[in-house]
XYZ file of C-alpha atoms in Angstrom:
122
model
C 115.713 85.164 89.984
C 111.748 86.221 90.084
C 109.974 87.682 92.844
C 105.793 87.559 93.089
C 103.998 89.544 95.210
C 100.365 88.556 95.898
C 97.337 90.484 98.914
C 96.509 93.791 97.122
C 93.147 94.971 97.039
C 90.475 97.169 97.854
C 89.865 97.295 101.319
C 87.376 100.196 103.672
C 90.015 102.321 105.819
C 90.360 100.675 108.748
C 90.535 97.237 108.033
C 93.180 94.739 106.835
C 95.018 93.366 104.243
C 97.980 90.569 104.281
C 100.992 91.127 102.063
C 103.113 88.072 100.741
C 106.302 88.217 98.392
C 107.716 84.890 97.465
C 111.333 84.977 96.147
C 112.057 81.754 93.461
C 114.621 80.807 91.265
C 118.617 80.453 91.831
C 119.351 81.171 95.031
C 121.819 80.497 97.339
C 120.179 82.936 101.113
C 118.716 85.531 100.639
C 119.250 88.604 103.669
C 117.446 91.250 103.427
C 113.867 91.946 103.189
C 111.813 94.551 102.616
C 108.532 96.474 100.740
C 108.677 99.325 99.162
C 105.330 101.551 98.991
C 104.384 104.374 95.963
C 101.829 106.499 95.651
C 100.273 108.285 92.832
C 102.840 111.667 92.631
C 105.153 110.419 95.739
C 108.249 108.848 95.130
C 108.791 105.731 96.611
C 109.242 104.983 100.208
C 110.687 102.300 102.611
C 107.284 100.703 104.556
C 109.302 98.260 106.138
C 112.356 96.147 106.056
C 113.499 92.224 108.429
C 116.551 90.653 107.928
C 117.585 87.372 108.280
C 117.862 87.808 111.675
C 114.482 89.177 111.951
C 115.904 92.720 113.043
C 113.095 94.590 111.543
C 112.584 98.677 110.285
C 109.199 100.741 110.125
C 108.624 103.751 107.988
C 107.291 106.221 110.727
C 104.028 106.526 109.227
C 103.269 102.896 109.006
C 104.734 101.687 113.131
C 102.295 100.234 115.029
C 99.992 99.677 112.541
C 101.824 97.043 109.927
C 104.092 93.759 110.614
C 106.278 92.542 108.449
C 107.312 88.661 109.366
C 110.057 85.869 106.802
C 109.433 82.179 106.391
C 113.015 82.069 105.195
C 112.318 78.326 104.780
C 110.434 79.099 101.766
C 111.932 83.018 100.699
C 108.731 84.571 101.682
C 107.732 88.394 103.136
C 104.788 89.167 104.455
C 103.710 92.270 105.159
C 100.277 92.504 108.281
C 98.344 95.762 107.568
C 96.054 96.506 110.466
C 94.414 99.902 110.451
C 94.591 101.188 107.076
C 94.261 103.923 106.549
C 93.370 106.074 102.113
C 96.817 107.909 102.598
C 98.167 104.009 102.175
C 97.089 104.152 98.876
C 99.809 102.906 97.335
C 101.455 99.858 94.455
C 103.197 97.757 97.380
C 107.221 96.680 95.534
C 108.479 93.489 98.313
C 112.303 93.494 97.431
C 115.583 91.474 98.406
C 119.014 91.057 98.748
C 119.552 88.339 96.978
C 122.752 86.088 97.526
C 123.844 84.149 94.102
C 126.223 81.954 94.121
C 127.679 80.718 90.155
C 130.382 77.611 90.207
C 132.871 80.178 92.311
C 131.623 83.441 92.504
C 129.071 84.357 95.218
C 127.961 87.836 94.962
C 124.323 89.446 96.464
C 121.483 91.705 94.020
C 118.920 93.110 94.396
C 116.066 91.991 93.412
C 112.366 93.942 93.175
C 108.420 91.649 92.823
C 105.874 93.527 90.462
C 104.061 95.322 92.873
C 100.606 95.203 93.815
C 98.177 97.983 94.567
C 95.945 98.687 97.988
C 93.503 100.997 98.221
C 91.763 101.986 100.774
C 88.447 104.146 100.455
C 87.134 106.356 102.626
């Protein structure tokens, strides 16, 4: 299973970006999906998550500005980021809890994308 993230880049404060992350491979189903970020010198933190049923959860610093969504048919999760601030600058990582079935064995595995850099200039 691979997660391919895209959509990062350089944007001015107040601008918008949309991140995408597509999962591919031997996927039976995907449970939770989410976005995390890590700024230089800081720990990785949750940005937003979404369940297979569409329930969402956001980090306090992005509530009201970011929106997470997913397309289950495409195994893809999106992050719409509006009103970006310089403090949103970080590498953004997507995450997926993937149900894998091999014969009679079914198990859930945690996968991460490669990270995409978002830089917000002041």
